[in-house]
Amino acid sequence: MPFATGVNRMRLRPGTLRDTRSFAQLSQLLHTFYPALQLEALDLDQLEHELGDSPQRPLIKHILKRALRILTGNSSITEDKLDTYVPRIWERFLDGAPQGYGEQGLDGLGSGDRLHVVLQTCELMFCRPENVRAVGSIDTLGPRELRTEPIGQDDLHRRYWLVGDCRLYRETSKPVVDLLLEQEEAKACEDAPRRSTRVAVQKTKAAAPVRFASKEALELCDMPRHRMREADGDLWELLCESSSDWNQMKRVFCRSKSSRERRLYKAISDVAPSAIQRLNKISKSRQVHEAMAVRKRSTRIAVRQSLVESETQSSFDEEPRAKRARGSEIAKRESREQRAKRREQAKLSTLDLQETQLAMQLIAESEPAQQNPQQDRQQCQQQQHDQAGVDTEDADDWMFRCSCGKVGHNFDDGRAMTACEQCGVWRHLGCALRAEARRIGREIDQDDWETIRYICPDCRAPAKA
């Protein structure tokens, strides 16, 4: 049976928006029909944040805009007109406008009502299935991909759902929740002082096993992790949302002797590796994007640190060849850092020498001597030129030349950049990715880019000649 020991029992936590049936339904809908909604990557953390008290909601507004365009076929619907179109569409296809949806629109609703509006509006797309097929690639999906079913049940008939390929939910029906809570109260009464014995006996009798649950199953099962229930009394829990959660869930049913839970254990074991890989990729991509937010030199340092941390914390075994390649990249990176330190030291020594020469000139000028006014002006201009040269050498200096046409000295438009390993000229990372993909004849993502030694076309052309 699962959670047979106290080690695996989870502590009671407050329920959140993600522990609801509506959030699980919306997550699965967006995961299945993301091509029609033009979602590049679905970030469920950002979705939950915007459904809460976030002042900015770009993801939710984009989803509503695409859903209304698919439903009505009107491409002139913009995010600024959502407060007008959403009540109008609800009055046309449903009983009326959303409750509480006033002049403030989504901002005037609570998190639960806001989630309900987004889910219902997205489901209205299927009133016009031909429009969904026209804008999305759902013709390539079979009945299994379009239909969501639980991956298994435990001995208490609690169903387990895989949502979005990487999150595991558990659905507990109202009778089972009531039974578990009664059993918990009965156990608390048994542990209470002697004066409450009669109450404990009554609670124990009320928590007697019913037809669908054996006494052993009730004793060994884990309690719900929160107490936030649906309107019909059911309870949904988000069990797995990280790699550690999936690794622990694989060990939950491994010793169960029940045939139903053995099948559930096999289903979880089959799904867990791909889910863990997906979560690690999302986490790594999130770290890279957060590091890219820092500008110029700080950006490159933060990216290197995030990549090194992700390499040391990775729990997957890598191929020997990949390990050697990663080691060589680290060695090259350390070598470049050492060369940069030597250049900085050389600049500092040059600066000290120039300051010494300037001090000697000042001492010589302080001595009484007859000099030509023209020579004085030449010496002043030379000192200003030397001082400007020192300032210029200390500044961060680079050259930007990209295939998209952008050229400039110390040019930075805020987009991610990469540099050639030979000439050191910078260009846009996206332009470099596309050019390199055309050259080698296959797609390249940012994970593959880390293992490639990039040479720009200008440096590669002389090599071919």
Coordinates of C-alpha atoms in Angstrom, one line a residue:
M1 CA 0.0 0.0 0.0
P2 CA 1.2 3.6 -0.6
F3 CA 2.6 5.7 2.1
A4 CA 2.9 2.8 4.6
T5 CA 5.6 4.5 6.6
G6 CA 5.6 7.9 8.3
V7 CA 8.5 9.0 6.1
N8 CA 6.3 9.2 3.0
R9 CA 3.4 11.0 4.7
M10 CA 3.1 14.5 3.5
R11 CA 2.5 17.5 5.7
L12 CA -0.8 19.4 5.5
R13 CA -0.4 22.5 3.4
P14 CA -2.8 25.3 2.3
G15 CA -4.6 24.7 -1.0
T16 CA -3.6 27.0 -3.9
L17 CA -5.1 27.8 -7.3
R18 CA -3.2 25.0 -9.0
D19 CA -4.9 22.5 -6.6
T20 CA -8.2 22.9 -8.5
R21 CA -10.0 20.9 -11.2
S22 CA -10.4 24.1 -13.3
F23 CA -6.6 24.8 -13.3
A24 CA -5.9 21.2 -14.3
Q25 CA -8.4 21.4 -17.1
L26 CA -7.1 24.7 -18.4
S27 CA -3.5 23.5 -18.3
Q28 CA -4.4 20.3 -20.3
L29 CA -6.4 22.3 -22.8
L30 CA -3.6 24.8 -23.4
H31 CA -1.1 21.9 -23.7
T32 CA -3.1 20.1 -26.3
F33 CA -4.1 23.1 -28.5
Y34 CA -1.1 25.3 -28.1
P35 CA -0.5 25.5 -31.9
A36 CA -4.0 27.0 -32.4
L37 CA -3.5 29.5 -29.6
Q38 CA 0.0 30.3 -30.9
L39 CA 1.8 29.6 -27.7
E40 CA 5.6 29.0 -28.1
A41 CA 6.0 27.6 -24.6
L42 CA 3.5 27.1 -21.8
D43 CA 4.7 28.4 -18.5
L44 CA 2.2 27.2 -15.8
D45 CA 3.9 29.2 -13.1
Q46 CA 3.4 32.4 -15.1
L47 CA -0.2 31.3 -15.8
E48 CA -0.9 30.9 -12.1
H49 CA 0.9 34.2 -11.3
E50 CA -1.2 36.1 -13.8
L51 CA -4.5 34.5 -12.6
G52 CA -3.6 35.8 -9.1
D53 CA -3.0 39.4 -8.2
S54 CA -0.4 40.2 -10.9
P55 CA -0.8 43.7 -12.3
Q56 CA 0.3 42.6 -15.8
R57 CA -1.4 39.7 -17.6
P58 CA 0.2 39.4 -21.1
L59 CA -0.2 35.6 -21.3
I60 CA -3.9 35.5 -20.3
K61 CA -4.8 38.4 -22.7
H62 CA -3.0 36.6 -25.5
I63 CA -4.9 33.3 -24.8
L64 CA -8.3 35.2 -24.7
K65 CA -7.5 37.1 -27.8
R66 CA -6.6 33.9 -29.8
A67 CA -9.7 32.1 -28.5
L68 CA -12.1 34.9 -29.5
R69 CA -10.5 35.2 -32.9
I70 CA -10.9 31.5 -33.5
L71 CA -14.5 31.5 -32.3
T72 CA -15.6 34.6 -34.3
G73 CA -13.2 34.6 -37.2
N74 CA -12.6 38.3 -36.5
S75 CA -8.9 39.1 -36.7
S76 CA -9.4 42.7 -35.6
I77 CA -9.9 41.6 -32.0
T78 CA -7.0 43.0 -29.9
E79 CA -6.1 42.8 -26.3
D80 CA -7.4 46.3 -25.7
K81 CA -10.9 45.2 -26.8
L82 CA -11.2 42.1 -24.6
D83 CA -13.4 43.9 -22.0
T84 CA -15.9 44.5 -24.7
Y85 CA -15.8 41.2 -26.6
V86 CA -15.8 38.8 -23.7
P87 CA -19.2 39.8 -22.2
R88 CA -20.7 40.0 -25.7
I89 CA -19.5 36.5 -26.6
W90 CA -20.7 35.1 -23.3
E91 CA -24.2 36.6 -23.8
R92 CA -24.3 35.1 -27.3
F93 CA -23.2 31.5 -26.5
L94 CA -23.9 31.2 -22.7
D95 CA -26.6 32.4 -20.4
G96 CA -25.1 35.8 -19.9
A97 CA -22.0 37.8 -19.1
P98 CA -19.6 36.5 -16.4
Q99 CA -20.7 37.3 -12.9
G100 CA -18.8 40.3 -11.6
Y101 CA -17.3 41.2 -15.0
G102 CA -17.7 45.0 -15.0
E103 CA -15.9 47.9 -16.2
Q104 CA -12.6 46.7 -14.7
G105 CA -12.8 43.5 -16.7
L106 CA -10.4 40.8 -15.5
D107 CA -8.9 43.1 -12.9
G108 CA -12.2 43.3 -11.0
L109 CA -12.5 39.5 -10.5
G110 CA -11.0 37.2 -8.0
S111 CA -8.5 34.5 -8.9
G112 CA -11.1 31.7 -9.0
D113 CA -13.6 33.7 -11.1
R114 CA -10.8 34.9 -13.4
L115 CA -9.8 31.2 -13.9
H116 CA -13.4 30.3 -14.7
V117 CA -13.7 33.1 -17.3
V118 CA -10.5 32.0 -19.1
L119 CA -11.4 28.3 -19.1
Q120 CA -15.0 28.9 -20.3
T121 CA -13.8 31.3 -23.0
C122 CA -11.3 28.8 -24.3
E123 CA -13.9 26.0 -24.3
L124 CA -16.1 28.2 -26.4
M125 CA -13.7 27.6 -29.3
F126 CA -15.1 24.2 -29.9
C127 CA -18.5 25.6 -30.8
R128 CA -16.8 26.2 -34.1
P129 CA -14.6 23.1 -34.6
E130 CA -13.9 23.9 -38.2
N131 CA -12.2 27.2 -37.2
V132 CA -10.0 25.3 -34.7
R133 CA -9.0 22.8 -37.5
A134 CA -8.2 25.7 -39.8
V135 CA -5.8 27.4 -37.5
G136 CA -4.3 24.5 -35.6
S137 CA -2.6 21.2 -36.5
I138 CA -5.2 19.0 -34.6
D139 CA -5.8 16.8 -37.7
T140 CA -2.5 15.1 -36.9
L141 CA -3.7 14.2 -33.4
G142 CA -5.4 11.0 -32.8
P143 CA -8.3 10.2 -30.4
R144 CA -5.8 9.3 -27.7
E145 CA -4.1 12.6 -27.8
L146 CA -7.4 14.6 -27.9
R147 CA -9.0 12.5 -25.0
T148 CA -7.6 12.8 -21.5
E149 CA -8.0 9.8 -19.2
P150 CA -6.5 8.9 -15.8
I151 CA -3.4 6.8 -15.8
G152 CA -4.6 4.7 -13.0
Q153 CA -6.3 4.3 -9.6
D154 CA -5.3 3.2 -6.1
D155 CA -7.2 0.9 -3.7
L156 CA -9.3 3.8 -2.6
H157 CA -10.4 4.5 -6.2
R158 CA -8.6 7.8 -6.2
R159 CA -7.8 8.6 -9.8
Y160 CA -4.4 9.9 -11.0
W161 CA -4.2 12.3 -14.0
L162 CA -1.2 13.3 -16.1
V163 CA -1.6 17.0 -17.0
G164 CA 0.7 18.7 -19.5
D165 CA 3.2 15.8 -19.8
C166 CA 4.9 16.8 -16.5
R167 CA 2.4 17.3 -13.7
L168 CA 0.5 14.6 -11.8
Y169 CA -2.8 15.3 -10.2
R170 CA -4.9 13.1 -7.8
E171 CA -8.7 13.3 -7.8
T172 CA -10.5 12.1 -4.6
S173 CA -14.3 11.7 -4.7
K174 CA -16.5 13.2 -2.0
P175 CA -17.3 9.9 -0.1
V176 CA -13.6 9.0 0.1
V177 CA -12.7 12.5 1.4
D178 CA -15.4 12.4 4.0
L179 CA -14.3 8.9 5.1
L180 CA -10.6 9.9 5.4
L181 CA -11.4 13.1 7.3
E182 CA -13.7 11.1 9.7
Q183 CA -10.9 8.6 10.2
E184 CA -8.5 11.4 11.0
E185 CA -10.8 12.8 13.5
A186 CA -11.4 9.4 15.1
K187 CA -7.6 8.9 15.4
A188 CA -7.3 12.4 17.0
C189 CA -10.0 11.5 19.5
E190 CA -8.2 8.3 20.4
D191 CA -5.0 10.2 21.1
A192 CA -7.0 12.8 23.2
P193 CA -7.2 12.7 27.1
R194 CA -9.3 10.0 28.8
R195 CA -12.3 12.3 29.4
S196 CA -13.2 12.2 25.7
T197 CA -13.4 8.4 25.4
R198 CA -17.1 8.4 24.5
V199 CA -16.6 10.8 21.6
A200 CA -13.7 8.7 20.4
V201 CA -15.8 5.6 20.3
Q202 CA -18.6 7.3 18.4
K203 CA -16.1 8.7 15.9
T204 CA -14.5 5.3 15.4
K205 CA -17.9 3.7 14.7
A206 CA -18.7 6.5 12.2
A207 CA -15.4 5.9 10.4
A208 CA -16.0 2.2 9.8
P209 CA -14.9 0.9 6.4
V210 CA -17.4 1.1 3.5
R211 CA -17.8 -1.2 0.6
F212 CA -15.1 0.3 -1.7
A213 CA -12.3 0.6 0.9
S214 CA -10.8 -2.1 3.1
K215 CA -9.6 -1.5 6.6
E216 CA -6.0 -2.1 5.5
A217 CA -6.3 0.5 2.7
L218 CA -7.7 3.1 5.1
E219 CA -4.9 2.5 7.6
L220 CA -2.1 2.7 5.1
C221 CA -3.3 5.4 2.8
D222 CA -2.1 9.0 3.0
M223 CA -4.4 11.9 4.0
P224 CA -5.2 14.7 1.6
R225 CA -2.4 17.3 1.5
H226 CA -4.9 20.2 1.8
R227 CA -8.5 20.8 2.7
M228 CA -9.7 23.0 -0.2
R229 CA -12.5 21.1 -1.9
E230 CA -14.5 21.6 -5.1
A231 CA -18.1 22.8 -5.2
D232 CA -19.3 19.1 -5.5
G233 CA -17.2 18.0 -2.6
D234 CA -14.4 16.4 -4.6
L235 CA -10.7 17.2 -3.8
W236 CA -7.9 17.7 -6.4
E237 CA -4.3 17.7 -5.4
L238 CA -1.1 18.5 -7.3
L239 CA 1.2 15.7 -6.4
C240 CA 4.2 16.1 -8.8
E241 CA 5.5 19.4 -10.1
S242 CA 9.2 18.9 -9.8
S243 CA 11.8 16.2 -10.4
S244 CA 12.1 15.3 -6.7
D245 CA 8.3 14.8 -6.5
W246 CA 8.4 12.4 -9.5
N247 CA 11.3 10.5 -8.0
Q248 CA 9.5 10.1 -4.7
M249 CA 6.2 9.1 -6.4
K250 CA 8.0 6.3 -8.2
R251 CA 8.9 4.8 -4.8
V252 CA 5.4 5.1 -3.4
F253 CA 3.7 2.1 -5.0
C254 CA 6.8 -0.1 -5.6
R255 CA 6.0 -2.5 -2.7
S256 CA 2.3 -2.6 -3.1
K257 CA 0.8 -6.1 -3.6
S258 CA -2.5 -4.8 -5.0
S259 CA -2.9 -5.5 -8.7
R260 CA -4.6 -2.1 -9.3
E261 CA -1.7 -0.3 -7.6
R262 CA 0.9 -2.4 -9.4
R263 CA -0.6 -1.2 -12.7
L264 CA -0.6 2.3 -11.4
Y265 CA 3.1 1.9 -10.4
K266 CA 4.0 0.7 -13.9
A267 CA 2.2 3.7 -15.5
I268 CA 4.0 6.2 -13.3
S269 CA 7.3 4.5 -13.9
D270 CA 6.7 4.8 -17.7
V271 CA 5.8 8.4 -17.5
A272 CA 8.3 9.7 -14.9
P273 CA 11.5 9.8 -17.0
S274 CA 10.0 11.9 -19.8
A275 CA 8.3 14.2 -17.2
I276 CA 11.6 14.6 -15.3
Q277 CA 13.4 15.4 -18.5
R278 CA 10.8 17.9 -19.5
L279 CA 10.9 19.6 -16.0
N280 CA 14.7 19.8 -16.1
K281 CA 14.6 21.4 -19.6
I282 CA 12.0 23.9 -18.5
S283 CA 14.1 24.8 -15.4
K284 CA 17.3 25.1 -17.4
S285 CA 15.6 27.3 -20.0
R286 CA 14.1 29.5 -17.3
Q287 CA 17.6 29.9 -15.7
V288 CA 19.0 30.9 -19.1
H289 CA 16.2 33.5 -19.8
E290 CA 16.6 35.0 -16.3
A291 CA 20.4 35.3 -16.9
M292 CA 19.8 36.9 -20.3
A293 CA 17.9 39.7 -18.6
V294 CA 21.2 41.1 -17.3
R295 CA 22.9 43.5 -19.7
K296 CA 26.4 43.3 -21.3
R297 CA 29.2 41.7 -19.3
S298 CA 27.0 40.8 -16.3
T299 CA 24.8 38.9 -18.7
R300 CA 27.6 36.7 -20.0
I301 CA 28.9 36.0 -16.4
A302 CA 25.4 35.1 -15.2
V303 CA 24.8 32.7 -18.1
R304 CA 28.1 30.9 -17.4
Q305 CA 27.3 30.6 -13.7
S306 CA 23.8 29.3 -14.4
L307 CA 25.1 26.7 -16.9
V308 CA 27.8 25.6 -14.5
E309 CA 25.2 25.2 -11.7
S310 CA 22.9 23.3 -13.9
E311 CA 25.7 21.0 -14.9
T312 CA 26.7 20.2 -11.3
Q313 CA 23.1 19.7 -10.2
S314 CA 22.1 17.4 -13.1
S315 CA 21.0 14.0 -11.9
F316 CA 21.1 12.2 -15.2
D317 CA 24.0 10.1 -16.5
E318 CA 25.7 11.5 -19.6
E319 CA 27.6 9.8 -22.3
P320 CA 31.4 9.7 -22.0
R321 CA 31.8 11.7 -25.2
A322 CA 29.4 14.4 -24.0
K323 CA 31.3 14.6 -20.7
R324 CA 34.6 15.0 -22.5
A325 CA 33.1 17.7 -24.7
R326 CA 31.7 19.5 -21.7
G327 CA 35.1 19.3 -20.0
S328 CA 36.8 20.8 -23.0
E329 CA 34.3 23.7 -23.1
I330 CA 35.0 24.4 -19.4
A331 CA 38.7 24.4 -20.0
K332 CA 38.3 26.8 -22.9
R333 CA 36.2 29.0 -20.8
E334 CA 38.8 29.1 -18.0
S335 CA 41.5 29.8 -20.5
R336 CA 39.6 32.8 -21.9
E337 CA 39.0 34.1 -18.4
Q338 CA 42.8 33.8 -17.7
R339 CA 43.6 35.7 -20.9
A340 CA 41.1 38.4 -19.9
K341 CA 42.8 38.8 -16.5
R342 CA 46.2 39.1 -18.1
R343 CA 44.9 41.8 -20.4
E344 CA 43.4 43.7 -17.4
Q345 CA 46.7 43.5 -15.6
A346 CA 48.6 44.8 -18.7
K347 CA 46.2 47.7 -18.9
L348 CA 46.7 48.5 -15.2
S349 CA 50.5 48.5 -15.6
T350 CA 50.3 50.7 -18.7
L351 CA 48.1 53.1 -16.7
D352 CA 50.6 53.2 -13.8
L353 CA 53.4 54.0 -16.3
Q354 CA 51.4 56.8 -17.9
E355 CA 50.6 58.3 -14.5
T356 CA 54.3 58.2 -13.5
Q357 CA 55.3 60.0 -16.7
L358 CA 52.6 62.6 -16.2
A359 CA 53.8 63.2 -12.6
M360 CA 57.4 63.7 -13.9
Q361 CA 56.2 66.1 -16.5
L362 CA 54.3 68.1 -13.8
I363 CA 57.4 68.2 -11.6
A364 CA 59.5 69.4 -14.6
E365 CA 57.0 72.1 -15.4
S366 CA 57.0 73.3 -11.8
E367 CA 60.7 74.2 -12.1
P368 CA 61.4 77.7 -13.3
A369 CA 62.2 77.6 -17.0
Q370 CA 61.6 79.7 -20.0
Q371 CA 59.5 77.8 -22.6
N372 CA 57.9 78.6 -25.8
P373 CA 54.1 79.2 -25.7
Q374 CA 53.7 77.0 -28.7
Q375 CA 55.5 74.1 -26.9
D376 CA 53.2 74.6 -23.9
R377 CA 50.1 74.2 -26.0
Q378 CA 51.6 71.1 -27.7
Q379 CA 52.4 69.5 -24.3
C380 CA 48.8 70.3 -23.0
Q381 CA 47.3 68.7 -26.1
Q382 CA 49.5 65.6 -25.7
Q383 CA 48.5 65.2 -22.0
Q384 CA 44.8 65.5 -23.0
H385 CA 45.2 63.0 -25.7
D386 CA 47.0 60.6 -23.4
Q387 CA 44.3 61.0 -20.8
A388 CA 41.6 60.3 -23.4
G389 CA 43.5 57.2 -24.5
V390 CA 43.5 55.9 -20.9
D391 CA 39.8 56.5 -20.6
T392 CA 39.1 54.8 -23.9
E393 CA 41.2 51.7 -23.1
D394 CA 39.3 51.3 -19.8
A395 CA 35.9 51.4 -21.5
D396 CA 34.2 48.2 -22.5
D397 CA 34.7 48.0 -26.3
W398 CA 33.3 45.6 -28.9
M399 CA 32.2 45.5 -32.6
F400 CA 28.7 44.3 -33.6
R401 CA 28.1 43.1 -37.2
C402 CA 25.0 40.8 -37.9
S403 CA 23.6 39.2 -41.0
C404 CA 20.3 41.0 -40.4
G405 CA 22.0 44.3 -41.4
K406 CA 22.7 45.8 -37.9
V407 CA 26.2 47.1 -37.6
G408 CA 27.7 49.4 -35.0
H409 CA 30.4 50.1 -32.5
N410 CA 29.3 49.1 -28.9
F411 CA 25.9 48.4 -30.4
D412 CA 23.4 46.7 -28.0
D413 CA 19.6 46.5 -28.7
G414 CA 18.8 44.3 -25.7
R415 CA 18.6 41.0 -27.7
A416 CA 20.7 38.0 -26.9
M417 CA 24.1 38.0 -28.6
T418 CA 27.0 35.7 -29.3
A419 CA 30.5 36.2 -30.5
C420 CA 32.7 34.5 -33.1
E421 CA 35.5 32.4 -31.5
Q422 CA 38.1 33.7 -34.0
C423 CA 37.4 37.4 -34.7
G424 CA 35.4 38.2 -31.6
V425 CA 32.7 40.2 -33.6
W426 CA 29.2 40.0 -31.9
R427 CA 25.9 39.2 -33.7
H428 CA 22.4 38.3 -32.7
L429 CA 22.0 34.8 -31.2
G430 CA 18.8 34.1 -33.2
C431 CA 20.4 35.1 -36.5
A432 CA 23.5 33.0 -35.8
L433 CA 21.2 30.0 -34.9
R434 CA 19.3 30.3 -38.2
A435 CA 22.5 30.7 -40.3
E436 CA 24.2 27.7 -38.6
A437 CA 21.1 25.6 -39.0
R438 CA 21.0 26.3 -42.8
R439 CA 24.7 25.5 -43.0
I440 CA 24.5 22.1 -41.3
G441 CA 21.0 21.2 -42.6
R442 CA 19.2 20.7 -39.4
E443 CA 17.5 22.6 -36.6
I444 CA 19.5 23.8 -33.6
D445 CA 18.2 24.8 -30.2
Q446 CA 19.9 26.7 -27.4
D447 CA 20.9 23.4 -25.7
D448 CA 22.8 22.2 -28.8
W449 CA 24.3 25.7 -29.2
E450 CA 26.3 25.3 -26.0
T451 CA 28.3 22.4 -27.5
I452 CA 29.1 24.2 -30.8
R453 CA 32.3 26.2 -31.4
Y454 CA 30.8 29.1 -33.4
I455 CA 32.7 30.6 -36.4
C456 CA 31.1 33.4 -38.2
P457 CA 30.6 33.3 -42.0
D458 CA 33.2 36.0 -42.5
C459 CA 35.9 33.9 -40.8
R460 CA 34.7 30.7 -42.4
A461 CA 34.9 32.1 -46.0
P462 CA 38.7 32.4 -46.1
A463 CA 39.0 28.9 -44.7
K464 CA 36.9 27.5 -47.6
A465 CA 38.9 29.5 -50.2

